[in-house]
Amino acid sequence: MAGFIDLIIPKERKFFEHLEEEMRTLAECVKLLNTLTKTKYIDQHLLDTNVKRIRKQSDKADINTKQIVTFLHQTFITPIDREEIKTLATKIAYVIDTVEQFASSLSYFKIKTLDTHTRKQLVIIYDATQIL
């Protein structure tokens, strides 16, 4: 009987690969943002370049999140697991979007320097993404 159940219940775990990709995307976005903490003054050209890269990564994360949700709808897993995975994927995407908004604001408002506390906070965020 167990063999029959194995046949009718798909074992697709592809969404875990997409979650890992989402985390790599987040780490890359934070890394790009963290480059601004290396010096007291912001290099506007570097900022603009990194904003474009972060936007590209954010778009990639949005596609990835949609793929995760699609896989969740196509795969039989318990509802609790489904909601946890969906929540995790959307929260990661939210953080990526927040990084993008912060970097875009720095560029748009032509911020020249970051105070010590902001630089320290960016380092903490960077360190946290490296642990994940």
PDB file of N, CA, C and O in Angstrom, residues 44 47-48 51 55 101-111:
ATOM      1  N   GLN A  44      29.174  58.220  -5.447  1.00  0.00           N
ATOM      2  CA  GLN A  44      27.876  58.267  -6.128  1.00  0.00           C
ATOM      3  C   GLN A  44      27.827  57.320  -7.320  1.00  0.00           C
ATOM      4  O   GLN A  44      26.808  56.668  -7.564  1.00  0.00           O
ATOM      5  N   LEU A  47      27.419  53.871  -5.957  1.00  0.00           N
ATOM      6  CA  LEU A  47      26.058  53.744  -5.445  1.00  0.00           C
ATOM      7  C   LEU A  47      25.075  53.501  -6.588  1.00  0.00           C
ATOM      8  O   LEU A  47      24.260  52.583  -6.536  1.00  0.00           O
ATOM      9  N   ASP A  48      25.149  54.319  -7.626  1.00  0.00           N
ATOM     10  CA  ASP A  48      24.235  54.175  -8.763  1.00  0.00           C
ATOM     11  C   ASP A  48      24.391  52.810  -9.432  1.00  0.00           C
ATOM     12  O   ASP A  48      23.403  52.169  -9.800  1.00  0.00           O
ATOM     13  N   VAL A  51      22.857  50.242  -7.099  1.00  0.00           N
ATOM     14  CA  VAL A  51      21.391  50.328  -7.111  1.00  0.00           C
ATOM     15  C   VAL A  51      20.845  49.556  -8.311  1.00  0.00           C
ATOM     16  O   VAL A  51      19.876  48.797  -8.183  1.00  0.00           O
ATOM     17  N   ARG A  55      18.471  46.306  -7.970  1.00  0.00           N
ATOM     18  CA  ARG A  55      17.157  46.241  -8.644  1.00  0.00           C
ATOM     19  C   ARG A  55      17.041  44.966  -9.474  1.00  0.00           C
ATOM     20  O   ARG A  55      16.001  44.307  -9.467  1.00  0.00           O
ATOM     21  N   GLN A 101      14.892  49.610  -1.749  1.00  0.00           N
ATOM     22  CA  GLN A 101      14.325  50.931  -1.461  1.00  0.00           C
ATOM     23  C   GLN A 101      15.332  51.821  -0.734  1.00  0.00           C
ATOM     24  O   GLN A 101      15.443  53.019  -1.039  1.00  0.00           O
ATOM     25  N   PHE A 102      16.063  51.249   0.220  1.00  0.00           N
ATOM     26  CA  PHE A 102      17.060  52.024   0.950  1.00  0.00           C
ATOM     27  C   PHE A 102      18.154  52.518   0.005  1.00  0.00           C
ATOM     28  O   PHE A 102      18.502  53.701   0.009  1.00  0.00           O
ATOM     29  N   ALA A 103      18.677  51.608  -0.819  1.00  0.00           N
ATOM     30  CA  ALA A 103      19.740  51.991  -1.764  1.00  0.00           C
ATOM     31  C   ALA A 103      19.231  53.020  -2.761  1.00  0.00           C
ATOM     32  O   ALA A 103      19.931  53.991  -3.079  1.00  0.00           O
ATOM     33  N   SER A 104      18.009  52.831  -3.252  1.00  0.00           N
ATOM     34  CA  SER A 104      17.436  53.794  -4.196  1.00  0.00           C
ATOM     35  C   SER A 104      17.257  55.162  -3.563  1.00  0.00           C
ATOM     36  O   SER A 104      17.499  56.188  -4.199  1.00  0.00           O
ATOM     37  N   SER A 105      16.850  55.179  -2.295  1.00  0.00           N
ATOM     38  CA  SER A 105      16.690  56.459  -1.589  1.00  0.00           C
ATOM     39  C   SER A 105      18.023  57.170  -1.431  1.00  0.00           C
ATOM     40  O   SER A 105      18.107  58.396  -1.595  1.00  0.00           O
ATOM     41  N   LEU A 106      19.063  56.410  -1.106  1.00  0.00           N
ATOM     42  CA  LEU A 106      20.395  57.018  -1.001  1.00  0.00           C
ATOM     43  C   LEU A 106      20.788  57.669  -2.321  1.00  0.00           C
ATOM     44  O   LEU A 106      21.319  58.783  -2.346  1.00  0.00           O
ATOM     45  N   SER A 107      20.512  56.980  -3.411  1.00  0.00           N
ATOM     46  CA  SER A 107      20.854  57.497  -4.732  1.00  0.00           C
ATOM     47  C   SER A 107      19.980  58.695  -5.098  1.00  0.00           C
ATOM     48  O   SER A 107      20.486  59.731  -5.549  1.00  0.00           O
ATOM     49  N   TYR A 108      18.680  58.554  -4.914  1.00  0.00           N
ATOM     50  CA  TYR A 108      17.737  59.605  -5.293  1.00  0.00           C
ATOM     51  C   TYR A 108      18.002  60.906  -4.540  1.00  0.00           C
ATOM     52  O   TYR A 108      17.991  61.991  -5.132  1.00  0.00           O
ATOM     53  N   PHE A 109      18.254  60.809  -3.250  1.00  0.00           N
ATOM     54  CA  PHE A 109      18.473  62.004  -2.434  1.00  0.00           C
ATOM     55  C   PHE A 109      19.938  62.444  -2.415  1.00  0.00           C
ATOM     56  O   PHE A 109      20.293  63.377  -1.701  1.00  0.00           O
ATOM     57  N   LYS A 110      20.770  61.727  -3.189  1.00  0.00           N
ATOM     58  CA  LYS A 110      22.191  62.089  -3.324  1.00  0.00           C
ATOM     59  C   LYS A 110      22.876  62.197  -1.958  1.00  0.00           C
ATOM     60  O   LYS A 110      23.596  63.154  -1.675  1.00  0.00           O
ATOM     61  N   ILE A 111      22.636  61.207  -1.125  1.00  0.00           N
ATOM     62  CA  ILE A 111      23.247  61.168   0.200  1.00  0.00           C
ATOM     63  C   ILE A 111      24.759  61.012   0.025  1.00  0.00           C
ATOM     64  O   ILE A 111      25.215  60.127  -0.700  1.00  0.00           O
TER      65      ILE A 111
END
